[in-house]
Tab-separated table of N, CA, C and O in Angstrom:
chain	number	residue	atom	x	y	z
A	1	MET	N	-21.753	-2.226	17.033
A	1	MET	CA	-21.877	-1.757	15.759
A	1	MET	C	-20.527	-0.557	15.781
A	1	MET	O	-20.166	-0.520	14.650
A	2	ARG	N	-21.062	-0.002	16.438
A	2	ARG	CA	-19.631	1.104	16.705
A	2	ARG	C	-18.078	0.485	16.697
A	2	ARG	O	-17.310	1.200	15.442
A	3	LYS	N	-17.987	-0.558	17.261
A	3	LYS	CA	-16.541	-1.128	16.679
A	3	LYS	C	-16.202	-1.383	14.925
A	3	LYS	O	-15.648	-1.012	14.293
A	4	LEU	N	-17.518	-1.639	14.316
A	4	LEU	CA	-17.696	-2.177	13.027
A	4	LEU	C	-17.175	-1.087	12.169
A	4	LEU	O	-16.510	-1.243	11.198
A	5	HIS	N	-18.211	0.088	12.226
A	5	HIS	CA	-18.088	1.156	11.879
A	5	HIS	C	-16.521	2.115	11.721
A	5	HIS	O	-15.881	2.511	11.176
A	6	GLN	N	-15.856	1.950	13.150
A	6	GLN	CA	-14.895	2.364	13.495
A	6	GLN	C	-13.597	1.633	12.568
A	6	GLN	O	-12.644	2.120	11.769
A	7	LEU	N	-13.384	0.433	12.351
A	7	LEU	CA	-12.829	-0.819	11.971
A	7	LEU	C	-12.741	-0.144	10.215
A	7	LEU	O	-12.058	0.163	9.542
A	8	THR	N	-13.989	0.150	9.829
A	8	THR	CA	-14.447	0.253	7.780
A	8	THR	C	-13.890	1.835	8.492
A	8	THR	O	-13.189	1.988	7.174
A	9	THR	N	-13.922	2.611	8.833
A	9	THR	CA	-13.254	4.072	8.425
A	9	THR	C	-12.224	3.902	8.893
A	9	THR	O	-11.538	4.712	8.090
A	10	ILE	N	-11.135	2.934	9.464
A	10	ILE	CA	-9.724	3.305	9.558
A	10	ILE	C	-9.285	2.965	8.081
A	10	ILE	O	-8.124	3.257	7.605
A	11	ALA	N	-9.884	1.965	7.630
A	11	ALA	CA	-9.675	1.303	6.483
A	11	ALA	C	-9.761	2.389	5.483
A	11	ALA	O	-9.023	2.713	4.295
A	12	LEU	N	-11.088	2.858	5.213
A	12	LEU	CA	-11.045	4.096	4.036
A	12	LEU	C	-10.452	4.862	4.355
A	12	LEU	O	-10.011	5.603	2.997
A	13	LEU	N	-10.015	5.477	5.399
A	13	LEU	CA	-8.940	6.565	5.704
A	13	LEU	C	-7.811	6.493	5.879
A	13	LEU	O	-7.126	7.225	5.850
A	14	GLY	N	-7.295	5.270	6.304
A	14	GLY	CA	-5.743	4.977	6.245
A	14	GLY	C	-4.739	5.276	5.481
A	14	GLY	O	-3.636	5.058	5.868
A	15	SER	N	-4.966	5.478	4.233
A	15	SER	CA	-3.734	5.302	3.249
A	15	SER	C	-3.160	7.129	3.771
A	15	SER	O	-3.029	8.012	2.879
A	16	GLY	N	-2.889	7.482	5.047
A	16	GLY	CA	-2.226	8.563	5.237
A	16	GLY	C	-3.071	9.826	5.665
A	16	GLY	O	-2.649	10.560	6.206
A	17	MET	N	-4.253	9.498	6.030
A	17	MET	CA	-5.254	10.356	6.281
A	17	MET	C	-5.659	9.899	7.840
A	17	MET	O	-5.416	8.467	8.459
A	18	PHE	N	-6.199	10.984	8.727
A	18	PHE	CA	-6.534	10.376	9.449
A	18	PHE	C	-7.866	9.455	9.955
A	18	PHE	O	-8.849	9.743	8.975
A	19	THR	N	-7.953	8.558	11.045
A	19	THR	CA	-8.900	7.701	10.822
A	19	THR	C	-9.873	8.458	11.873
A	19	THR	O	-9.452	9.266	12.718
A	20	ALA	N	-11.344	8.245	11.990
A	20	ALA	CA	-12.185	8.791	12.992
A	20	ALA	C	-13.156	7.752	13.549
A	20	ALA	O	-13.578	6.620	12.881
A	21	LEU	N	-13.681	8.660	14.815
A	21	LEU	CA	-14.900	7.260	15.331
A	21	LEU	C	-16.069	8.630	15.059
A	21	LEU	O	-16.076	9.532	15.342
A	22	SER	N	-17.337	8.023	14.402
A	22	SER	CA	-18.394	9.063	14.119
A	22	SER	C	-19.807	8.485	15.025
A	22	SER	O	-20.714	8.139	14.770
A	23	ALA	N	-19.548	7.468	16.140
A	23	ALA	CA	-20.597	6.968	17.327
A	23	ALA	C	-21.627	7.990	17.488
A	23	ALA	O	-22.685	8.026	17.992
A	24	GLN	N	-20.526	9.278	17.577
A	24	GLN	CA	-21.550	10.298	18.045
A	24	GLN	C	-20.865	11.553	16.682
A	24	GLN	O	-20.459	11.119	15.881
A	25	PRO	N	-21.949	12.586	16.200
A	25	PRO	CA	-21.600	13.388	15.717
A	25	PRO	C	-20.516	14.154	15.604
A	25	PRO	O	-20.811	15.160	15.231
A	26	ARG	N	-19.453	13.602	16.262
A	26	ARG	CA	-18.188	14.710	16.165
A	26	ARG	C	-17.380	13.608	15.685
A	26	ARG	O	-17.360	12.315	15.366
A	27	VAL	N	-15.820	14.471	15.155
A	27	VAL	CA	-15.163	13.201	14.477
A	27	VAL	C	-13.752	13.397	15.419
A	27	VAL	O	-13.549	14.487	15.974
A	28	VAL	N	-13.005	12.225	15.943
A	28	VAL	CA	-12.140	12.307	16.727
A	28	VAL	C	-11.095	11.521	16.109
A	28	VAL	O	-10.938	10.603	15.630
A	29	PRO	N	-10.073	12.310	15.514
A	29	PRO	CA	-8.894	11.489	15.067
A	29	PRO	C	-8.039	10.857	15.815
A	29	PRO	O	-7.945	11.013	17.166
A	30	ILE	N	-7.670	9.567	15.918
A	30	ILE	CA	-7.013	8.409	16.649
A	30	ILE	C	-5.800	8.131	16.150
A	30	ILE	O	-5.227	7.930	16.635
A	31	LYS	N	-5.621	7.917	14.624
A	31	LYS	CA	-4.144	7.202	14.587
A	31	LYS	C	-4.206	7.437	13.202
A	31	LYS	O	-5.235	7.366	12.231
A	32	ILE	N	-3.085	7.400	12.611
A	32	ILE	CA	-2.745	7.395	11.229
A	32	ILE	C	-1.863	6.299	10.740
A	32	ILE	O	-1.054	5.593	11.246
A	33	ILE	N	-3.165	5.573	9.855
A	33	ILE	CA	-2.365	4.246	9.488
A	33	ILE	C	-2.197	4.278	8.013
A	33	ILE	O	-2.616	4.569	7.251
A	34	THR	N	-0.536	3.535	7.840
A	34	THR	CA	-0.055	3.674	6.503
A	34	THR	C	0.996	2.727	6.884
A	34	THR	O	1.691	2.201	7.345
A	35	ARG	N	1.400	2.232	5.455
A	35	ARG	CA	2.656	1.222	5.516
A	35	ARG	C	3.215	1.782	4.013
A	35	ARG	O	2.638	2.323	3.030
A	36	PRO	N	4.692	2.128	4.119
A	36	PRO	CA	5.614	2.396	3.431
A	36	PRO	C	5.290	1.950	2.098
A	36	PRO	O	5.249	1.038	1.551
A	37	GLY	N	5.104	2.297	0.964
A	37	GLY	CA	4.639	2.481	-0.521
A	37	GLY	C	3.569	2.060	-0.755
A	37	GLY	O	3.027	1.815	-2.138
A	38	SER	N	2.506	1.978	0.057
A	38	SER	CA	0.975	1.476	-0.005
A	38	SER	C	0.596	2.683	-0.937
A	38	SER	O	0.522	3.765	-0.609
A	39	THR	N	-0.493	2.190	-1.610
A	39	THR	CA	-1.296	3.375	-2.423
A	39	THR	C	-2.768	3.397	-1.689
A	39	THR	O	-3.537	3.873	-2.775
A	40	GLY	N	-2.986	2.935	-1.129
A	40	GLY	CA	-4.302	3.012	-0.423
A	40	GLY	C	-4.822	1.623	-0.129
A	40	GLY	O	-4.453	0.789	-0.467
A	41	TYR	N	-6.076	1.706	0.862
A	41	TYR	CA	-6.424	-0.066	0.918
A	41	TYR	C	-7.786	0.024	0.090
A	41	TYR	O	-8.524	1.311	-0.018
A	42	ASN	N	-8.587	-0.578	-0.107
A	42	ASN	CA	-9.612	-1.026	-1.093
A	42	ASN	C	-10.762	-1.454	-0.598
A	42	ASN	O	-11.782	-1.864	-0.841
A	43	ASP	N	-10.500	-2.447	0.729
A	43	ASP	CA	-11.551	-3.311	1.574
A	43	ASP	C	-11.365	-3.383	3.310
A	43	ASP	O	-9.855	-3.241	3.244
A	44	CYS	N	-11.963	-3.737	3.833
A	44	CYS	CA	-11.626	-3.777	5.444
A	44	CYS	C	-12.674	-4.724	5.850
A	44	CYS	O	-14.258	-4.686	5.423
A	45	TRP	N	-12.441	-5.225	6.543
A	45	TRP	CA	-13.229	-6.615	7.329
A	45	TRP	C	-12.897	-6.270	8.702
A	45	TRP	O	-11.804	-6.697	9.021
A	46	GLY	N	-14.201	-6.305	9.617
A	46	GLY	CA	-13.781	-5.885	10.853
A	46	GLY	C	-13.765	-7.613	11.690
A	46	GLY	O	-14.857	-8.651	10.981
A	47	TYR	N	-13.162	-8.248	12.191
A	47	TYR	CA	-13.245	-9.526	12.968
A	47	TYR	C	-12.915	-9.563	14.536
A	47	TYR	O	-12.303	-8.450	15.066
A	48	THR	N	-14.093	-9.785	14.955
A	48	THR	CA	-13.904	-9.763	16.690
A	48	THR	C	-13.708	-11.078	17.464
A	48	THR	O	-14.610	-12.299	16.893
A	49	THR	N	-12.694	-11.295	18.056
A	49	THR	CA	-11.843	-12.828	18.823
A	49	THR	C	-13.513	-13.042	19.985
A	49	THR	O	-14.078	-12.340	20.371
A	50	PRO	N	-13.372	-14.616	19.782
A	50	PRO	CA	-14.350	-14.804	21.237
A	50	PRO	C	-14.115	-13.803	22.529
A	50	PRO	O	-15.199	-13.691	23.602
A	51	ASP	N	-12.860	-13.350	23.093
A	51	ASP	CA	-12.582	-12.978	24.191
A	51	ASP	C	-12.703	-10.922	24.265
A	51	ASP	O	-12.821	-10.218	24.480
A	52	LYS	N	-13.400	-11.144	22.692
A	52	LYS	CA	-14.005	-9.380	22.739
A	52	LYS	C	-12.731	-8.438	22.224
A	52	LYS	O	-13.064	-7.484	21.922
A	53	ARG	N	-11.906	-9.094	21.506
A	53	ARG	CA	-10.737	-8.229	20.842
A	53	ARG	C	-11.150	-8.176	19.404
A	53	ARG	O	-11.768	-8.586	18.746
A	54	ASP	N	-11.134	-6.948	19.102
A	54	ASP	CA	-11.849	-6.125	17.419
A	54	ASP	C	-10.395	-5.749	16.705
A	54	ASP	O	-9.308	-5.547	17.002
A	55	PHE	N	-10.610	-6.472	15.465
A	55	PHE	CA	-9.242	-6.461	14.304
A	55	PHE	C	-9.890	-5.904	13.277
A	55	PHE	O	-11.003	-5.723	12.878
A	56	ALA	N	-9.176	-5.725	12.476
A	56	ALA	CA	-9.530	-5.285	10.871
A	56	ALA	C	-8.294	-5.846	9.606
A	56	ALA	O	-6.865	-5.227	10.382
A	57	LEU	N	-9.177	-6.339	8.943
A	57	LEU	CA	-8.115	-6.923	7.949
A	57	LEU	C	-8.182	-5.842	6.766
A	57	LEU	O	-9.199	-5.452	6.801
A	58	LEU	N	-7.064	-5.261	6.618
A	58	LEU	CA	-7.085	-4.241	5.405
A	58	LEU	C	-6.340	-4.767	3.985
A	58	LEU	O	-5.559	-5.374	3.633
A	59	GLY	N	-7.261	-4.703	3.115
A	59	GLY	CA	-6.710	-5.042	1.492
A	59	GLY	C	-6.102	-3.913	0.707
A	59	GLY	O	-6.655	-2.752	0.565
A	60	ASP	N	-4.547	-4.251	0.921
A	60	ASP	CA	-4.200	-3.039	0.318
A	60	ASP	C	-3.324	-3.860	-1.471
A	60	ASP	O	-3.530	-4.878	-1.683
A	61	ARG	N	-2.944	-3.173	-2.167
A	61	ARG	CA	-2.577	-3.241	-3.475
A	61	ARG	C	-1.637	-4.634	-3.481
A	61	ARG	O	-1.522	-5.414	-4.415
A	62	ASP	N	-0.612	-4.305	-2.212
A	62	ASP	CA	0.528	-5.537	-2.604
A	62	ASP	C	0.201	-6.623	-1.309
A	62	ASP	O	1.324	-7.555	-1.389
A	63	GLY	N	-0.696	-6.631	-0.838
A	63	GLY	CA	-1.322	-7.446	0.571
A	63	GLY	C	-2.566	-7.300	1.404
A	63	GLY	O	-2.900	-6.390	1.004
A	64	LEU	N	-2.111	-7.983	2.764
A	64	LEU	CA	-3.119	-7.906	3.387
A	64	LEU	C	-2.206	-7.414	5.003
A	64	LEU	O	-1.323	-7.754	5.357
A	65	MET	N	-2.937	-6.273	5.660
A	65	MET	CA	-2.424	-5.855	6.477
A	65	MET	C	-3.690	-6.378	7.532
A	65	MET	O	-4.926	-5.973	7.887
A	66	LEU	N	-3.392	-6.648	8.936
A	66	LEU	CA	-3.867	-6.808	9.967
A	66	LEU	C	-3.639	-6.069	11.115
A	66	LEU	O	-2.616	-5.716	11.424
A	67	VAL	N	-4.771	-5.314	11.657
A	67	VAL	CA	-4.462	-4.138	12.644
A	67	VAL	C	-5.486	-4.661	13.686
A	67	VAL	O	-6.516	-5.257	13.699
A	68	GLU	N	-5.043	-4.307	15.366
A	68	GLU	CA	-5.673	-4.320	16.237
A	68	GLU	C	-6.421	-3.303	16.801
A	68	GLU	O	-5.676	-2.253	16.723
A	69	ALA	N	-7.601	-3.402	16.885
A	69	ALA	CA	-8.077	-1.777	17.318
A	69	ALA	C	-8.738	-2.003	18.539
A	69	ALA	O	-10.286	-1.372	18.881
A	70	THR	N	-8.582	-2.848	19.499
A	70	THR	CA	-9.265	-3.239	20.548
A	70	THR	C	-9.003	-2.003	21.453
A	70	THR	O	-10.158	-1.286	21.663
A	71	ASP	N	-8.229	-1.563	21.127
A	71	ASP	CA	-7.958	0.218	22.178
A	71	ASP	C	-7.958	1.006	21.014
A	71	ASP	O	-7.255	0.925	20.348
A	72	GLU	N	-8.607	1.689	20.802
A	72	GLU	CA	-8.986	2.644	19.780
A	72	GLU	C	-7.774	3.345	19.791
A	72	GLU	O	-7.431	4.442	18.850
A	73	THR	N	-7.048	3.886	20.684
A	73	THR	CA	-6.122	5.033	20.917
A	73	THR	C	-4.941	4.553	20.879
A	73	THR	O	-3.765	5.067	21.099
A	74	ASN	N	-4.432	2.907	20.822
A	74	ASN	CA	-3.762	2.331	20.606
A	74	ASN	C	-3.792	1.280	19.479
A	74	ASN	O	-3.907	0.001	19.309
A	75	ILE	N	-4.097	1.746	18.061
A	75	ILE	CA	-3.793	0.524	16.866
A	75	ILE	C	-2.725	0.248	16.451
A	75	ILE	O	-1.844	0.822	16.121
A	76	THR	N	-2.535	-1.331	16.552
A	76	THR	CA	-1.402	-1.516	16.308
A	76	THR	C	-1.241	-2.739	15.083
A	76	THR	O	-2.659	-3.521	15.511
A	77	GLN	N	-0.274	-2.725	14.057
A	77	GLN	CA	-0.418	-3.588	13.216
A	77	GLN	C	-0.154	-4.994	13.760
A	77	GLN	O	1.205	-5.540	14.671
A	78	LYS	N	-0.970	-6.011	13.342
A	78	LYS	CA	-0.458	-7.609	13.714
A	78	LYS	C	-0.387	-8.245	13.062
A	78	LYS	O	0.240	-9.477	13.231
A	79	GLY	N	-0.330	-7.901	11.856
A	79	GLY	CA	0.269	-8.967	10.422
A	79	GLY	C	0.377	-8.394	9.158
A	79	GLY	O	-0.376	-7.226	8.878
A	80	TRP	N	1.327	-8.367	8.381
A	80	TRP	CA	1.266	-8.200	6.761
A	80	TRP	C	1.750	-9.559	6.011
A	80	TRP	O	2.210	-10.361	6.523
A	81	TRP	N	1.080	-9.514	4.889
A	81	TRP	CA	1.024	-10.936	4.120
A	81	TRP	C	1.451	-10.172	2.506
A	81	TRP	O	0.028	-9.771	2.157
A	82	THR	N	2.196	-10.436	1.715
A	82	THR	CA	2.186	-9.906	0.875
A	82	THR	C	1.496	-10.775	-0.252
A	82	THR	O	0.918	-11.697	0.130
A	83	ALA	N	0.920	-10.253	-1.035
A	83	ALA	CA	0.160	-10.688	-2.571
A	83	ALA	C	0.308	-10.472	-3.776
A	83	ALA	O	1.258	-9.486	-3.962
A	84	ASN	N	0.183	-10.847	-4.789
A	84	ASN	CA	-0.040	-10.636	-6.183
A	84	ASN	C	-0.425	-9.410	-5.990
A	84	ASN	O	-1.403	-9.081	-5.419
A	85	ARG	N	0.212	-8.225	-6.982
A	85	ARG	CA	-0.178	-6.790	-6.989
A	85	ARG	C	-1.673	-6.615	-7.943
A	85	ARG	O	-1.692	-7.468	-8.542
A	86	ASN	N	-2.676	-6.159	-6.809
A	86	ASN	CA	-3.983	-6.107	-7.349
A	86	ASN	C	-4.541	-4.969	-6.675
A	86	ASN	O	-4.861	-4.708	-5.581
A	87	GLY	N	-5.626	-4.185	-7.307
A	87	GLY	CA	-6.404	-3.600	-6.703
A	87	GLY	C	-7.687	-3.997	-6.118
A	87	GLY	O	-8.290	-2.582	-5.777
A	88	TRP	N	-7.962	-5.281	-6.123
A	88	TRP	CA	-9.158	-5.359	-5.221
A	88	TRP	C	-9.219	-7.058	-4.531
A	88	TRP	O	-8.471	-7.985	-4.691
A	89	ARG	N	-9.455	-6.718	-3.137
A	89	ARG	CA	-9.305	-7.807	-2.329
A	89	ARG	C	-10.822	-7.826	-1.317
A	89	ARG	O	-11.484	-6.798	-1.421
A	90	ASP	N	-11.135	-8.674	-0.981
A	90	ASP	CA	-12.280	-9.198	-0.289
A	90	ASP	C	-12.007	-10.213	0.877
A	90	ASP	O	-11.694	-11.489	0.759
A	91	PHE	N	-12.981	-9.878	1.811
A	91	PHE	CA	-12.495	-11.071	2.961
A	91	PHE	C	-14.035	-11.136	3.738
A	91	PHE	O	-15.375	-10.268	3.192
A	92	THR	N	-13.954	-12.414	4.361
A	92	THR	CA	-14.874	-12.798	5.104
A	92	THR	C	-14.411	-13.835	6.002
A	92	THR	O	-13.262	-14.051	6.207
A	93	ASN	N	-15.495	-14.086	6.993
A	93	ASN	CA	-14.743	-14.767	8.287
A	93	ASN	C	-15.456	-16.073	8.683
A	93	ASN	O	-16.867	-15.877	8.502
A	94	TYR	N	-15.224	-17.106	9.281
A	94	TYR	CA	-16.115	-17.972	9.815
A	94	TYR	C	-15.347	-18.621	11.025
A	94	TYR	O	-13.983	-19.384	10.873
A	95	LYS	N	-15.554	-18.637	12.080
A	95	LYS	CA	-15.167	-19.049	13.404
A	95	LYS	C	-13.437	-18.018	13.251
A	95	LYS	O	-13.764	-17.071	13.737
A	96	GLN	N	-12.480	-18.866	13.227
A	96	GLN	CA	-11.304	-18.295	13.493
A	96	GLN	C	-10.436	-17.915	12.239
A	96	GLN	O	-9.565	-17.634	12.810
A	97	TYR	N	-11.448	-18.093	11.182
A	97	TYR	CA	-10.457	-18.465	9.865
A	97	TYR	C	-11.138	-17.299	9.411
A	97	TYR	O	-12.259	-16.686	9.299
A	98	ILE	N	-10.398	-16.247	8.552
A	98	ILE	CA	-10.446	-14.974	7.707
A	98	ILE	C	-10.216	-15.657	6.280
A	98	ILE	O	-9.181	-16.296	5.799
A	99	TYR	N	-11.039	-15.060	5.436
A	99	TYR	CA	-10.673	-16.103	4.034
A	99	TYR	C	-10.855	-14.723	3.137
A	99	TYR	O	-11.573	-13.586	3.156
A	100	SER	N	-9.845	-14.593	2.541
A	100	SER	CA	-9.286	-13.712	1.010
A	100	SER	C	-9.400	-14.212	-0.161
A	100	SER	O	-9.233	-15.104	-0.506
A	101	VAL	N	-10.019	-13.144	-0.759
A	101	VAL	CA	-10.025	-13.597	-2.364
A	101	VAL	C	-9.956	-12.327	-2.934
A	101	VAL	O	-9.445	-11.196	-2.232
A	102	SER	N	-9.159	-12.165	-4.299
A	102	SER	CA	-8.538	-11.082	-5.192
A	102	SER	C	-8.908	-11.286	-6.413
A	102	SER	O	-9.134	-12.671	-7.163
A	103	GLU	N	-9.236	-10.349	-7.490
A	103	GLU	CA	-8.926	-10.650	-8.810
A	103	GLU	C	-7.329	-10.955	-8.925
A	103	GLU	O	-7.148	-10.944	-10.521
A	104	GLY	N	-6.461	-11.097	-8.500
A	104	GLY	CA	-5.076	-11.251	-8.628
A	104	GLY	C	-4.315	-12.319	-8.426
A	104	GLY	O	-3.603	-12.968	-8.698
A	105	HIS	N	-5.347	-13.126	-7.748
A	105	HIS	CA	-4.555	-14.536	-7.481
A	105	HIS	C	-6.448	-15.883	-7.655
A	105	HIS	O	-7.102	-15.394	-7.686
A	106	ARG	N	-6.118	-16.803	-8.088
A	106	ARG	CA	-6.921	-17.971	-7.962
A	106	ARG	C	-7.012	-18.324	-6.610
A	106	ARG	O	-5.873	-18.664	-5.967
A	107	GLY	N	-8.171	-19.168	-6.186
A	107	GLY	CA	-8.287	-19.884	-4.973
A	107	GLY	C	-8.649	-18.878	-3.967
A	107	GLY	O	-8.768	-17.422	-4.253
A	108	ILE	N	-8.581	-19.133	-2.533
A	108	ILE	CA	-9.148	-18.714	-1.267
A	108	ILE	C	-7.936	-18.889	-0.241
A	108	ILE	O	-7.211	-20.011	0.000
A	109	ARG	N	-7.563	-17.551	0.300
A	109	ARG	CA	-6.231	-17.388	0.911
A	109	ARG	C	-6.851	-17.598	2.689
A	109	ARG	O	-7.708	-16.819	2.558
A	110	ILE	N	-6.383	-18.021	3.119
A	110	ILE	CA	-6.902	-18.380	4.694
A	110	ILE	C	-5.699	-17.969	5.988
A	110	ILE	O	-4.592	-18.077	5.679
A	111	ILE	N	-6.277	-17.120	6.493
A	111	ILE	CA	-5.537	-16.800	7.701
A	111	ILE	C	-6.327	-16.997	8.835
A	111	ILE	O	-7.398	-16.770	9.169
A	112	ASP	N	-5.575	-17.980	9.717
A	112	ASP	CA	-5.801	-18.675	11.146
A	112	ASP	C	-5.387	-17.296	11.830
A	112	ASP	O	-4.492	-17.092	12.381
A	113	MET	N	-6.816	-17.343	13.096
A	113	MET	CA	-7.028	-16.294	14.064
A	113	MET	C	-6.572	-17.008	15.111
A	113	MET	O	-7.038	-16.320	16.361
A	114	SER	N	-6.689	-18.557	15.734
A	114	SER	CA	-6.496	-19.143	16.362
A	114	SER	C	-5.842	-18.591	17.673
A	114	SER	O	-6.302	-17.862	19.167
A	115	ASN	N	-4.846	-17.579	17.553
A	115	ASN	CA	-3.714	-16.963	18.239
A	115	ASN	C	-4.060	-15.145	17.459
A	115	ASN	O	-2.957	-15.034	16.826
A	116	PRO	N	-4.811	-14.521	18.049
A	116	PRO	CA	-4.532	-13.432	17.546
A	116	PRO	C	-3.419	-12.550	17.418
A	116	PRO	O	-3.378	-11.848	16.990
A	117	ASP	N	-2.445	-12.895	18.404
A	117	ASP	CA	-1.268	-12.199	18.654
A	117	ASP	C	-0.241	-12.661	17.367
A	117	ASP	O	1.067	-12.288	17.268
A	118	ARG	N	-0.414	-13.865	17.248
A	118	ARG	CA	0.327	-14.226	16.031
A	118	ARG	C	-0.503	-15.057	15.095
A	118	ARG	O	-0.404	-16.757	14.825
A	119	PRO	N	-1.454	-14.535	14.339
A	119	PRO	CA	-1.866	-15.020	12.927
A	119	PRO	C	-1.547	-15.637	12.113
A	119	PRO	O	-0.148	-15.403	12.309
A	120	VAL	N	-1.608	-17.119	11.327
A	120	VAL	CA	-1.197	-17.619	10.590
A	120	VAL	C	-1.708	-17.812	9.316
A	120	VAL	O	-2.787	-17.686	9.084
A	121	ASP	N	-0.652	-17.421	8.131
A	121	ASP	CA	-0.960	-17.607	7.018
A	121	ASP	C	-1.173	-18.832	6.540
A	121	ASP	O	-0.112	-19.436	6.522
A	122	ARG	N	-2.541	-19.726	6.322
A	122	ARG	CA	-2.585	-21.140	6.167
A	122	ARG	C	-2.356	-21.258	4.792
A	122	ARG	O	-2.376	-22.374	4.301
A	123	GLY	N	-2.367	-20.032	3.592
A	123	GLY	CA	-1.848	-20.612	2.424
A	123	GLY	C	-3.182	-20.536	1.902
A	123	GLY	O	-4.233	-19.929	1.680
A	124	TYR	N	-3.419	-20.892	0.111
A	124	TYR	CA	-3.997	-20.939	-0.373
A	124	TYR	C	-4.937	-22.140	-1.072
A	124	TYR	O	-4.301	-23.041	-0.939
A	125	VAL	N	-6.530	-21.967	-0.874
A	125	VAL	CA	-6.981	-23.557	-1.314
A	125	VAL	C	-8.007	-23.467	-2.326
A	125	VAL	O	-8.162	-22.306	-2.713
A	126	ALA	N	-8.252	-24.739	-3.218
A	126	ALA	CA	-8.724	-24.515	-4.425
A	126	ALA	C	-8.043	-23.593	-5.107
A	126	ALA	O	-9.384	-23.002	-6.300
A	127	THR	N	-7.073	-23.658	-5.557
A	127	THR	CA	-6.651	-22.925	-6.668
A	127	THR	C	-6.490	-23.106	-7.890
A	127	THR	O	-6.374	-22.556	-8.945
A	128	SER	N	-6.847	-24.570	-8.210
A	128	SER	CA	-7.353	-25.148	-9.665
A	128	SER	C	-8.932	-24.877	-10.178
A	128	SER	O	-8.890	-24.976	-11.135
A	129	SER	N	-9.856	-24.793	-8.873
A	129	SER	CA	-11.046	-25.129	-9.147
A	129	SER	C	-12.119	-23.631	-9.135
A	129	SER	O	-12.971	-23.090	-9.374
A	130	ILE	N	-11.140	-22.244	-8.150
A	130	ILE	CA	-11.463	-21.284	-8.051
A	130	ILE	C	-10.630	-20.156	-8.912
A	130	ILE	O	-10.131	-19.669	-8.671
A	131	SER	N	-11.591	-19.471	-9.894
A	131	SER	CA	-10.503	-18.315	-10.934
A	131	SER	C	-10.378	-17.158	-9.814
A	131	SER	O	-11.540	-16.863	-8.483
A	132	PRO	N	-10.094	-15.904	-10.389
A	132	PRO	CA	-10.057	-14.715	-9.543
A	132	PRO	C	-11.062	-14.678	-9.656
A	132	PRO	O	-11.620	-14.074	-10.500
A	133	THR	N	-11.498	-13.600	-8.280
A	133	THR	CA	-12.751	-13.252	-7.654
A	133	THR	C	-12.555	-12.157	-7.126
A	133	THR	O	-11.880	-11.609	-6.277
A	134	HIS	N	-13.773	-11.535	-7.450
A	134	HIS	CA	-14.361	-9.904	-6.524
A	134	HIS	C	-14.552	-10.181	-5.718
A	134	HIS	O	-14.472	-8.820	-4.729
A	135	ASN	N	-15.346	-11.343	-4.657
A	135	ASN	CA	-16.693	-10.803	-3.540
A	135	ASN	C	-16.567	-12.066	-3.349
A	135	ASN	O	-16.394	-13.366	-3.813
A	136	ILE	N	-16.284	-12.597	-1.482
A	136	ILE	CA	-16.593	-13.569	-0.698
A	136	ILE	C	-17.698	-13.269	-0.137
A	136	ILE	O	-17.477	-12.188	0.379
A	137	SER	N	-18.572	-14.347	0.209
A	137	SER	CA	-19.518	-14.074	1.653
A	137	SER	C	-19.974	-15.399	2.361
A	137	SER	O	-19.013	-16.180	1.998
């Protein structure tokens, strides 16, 4: 639970502000997460690999950013995928796949986390049958 809360905090405060841990009643600044030209993040999804590595997928207006937060003092970007410009993205996962929807495109985008050091964008599926979408679960 601490890691999931940490990843959510990273996303909510990541657009140029300090991120923080709040498992205790104190705030510890750990890193500034920003991307040149970013106007902030609208969503975050935490993902833990079978070998207990922690990641966060951040929904940016211009795409998706994947960061690793296994070592909370060394948060690193692992991926960036551009997408149609839109202010809303949502994520979920099943096994090693992360699924993304947006009000800015049709279908479901799939990110394959089989190798978390080299995640792969598998593209969009169901583009003719799923309209622009606000949420996925």
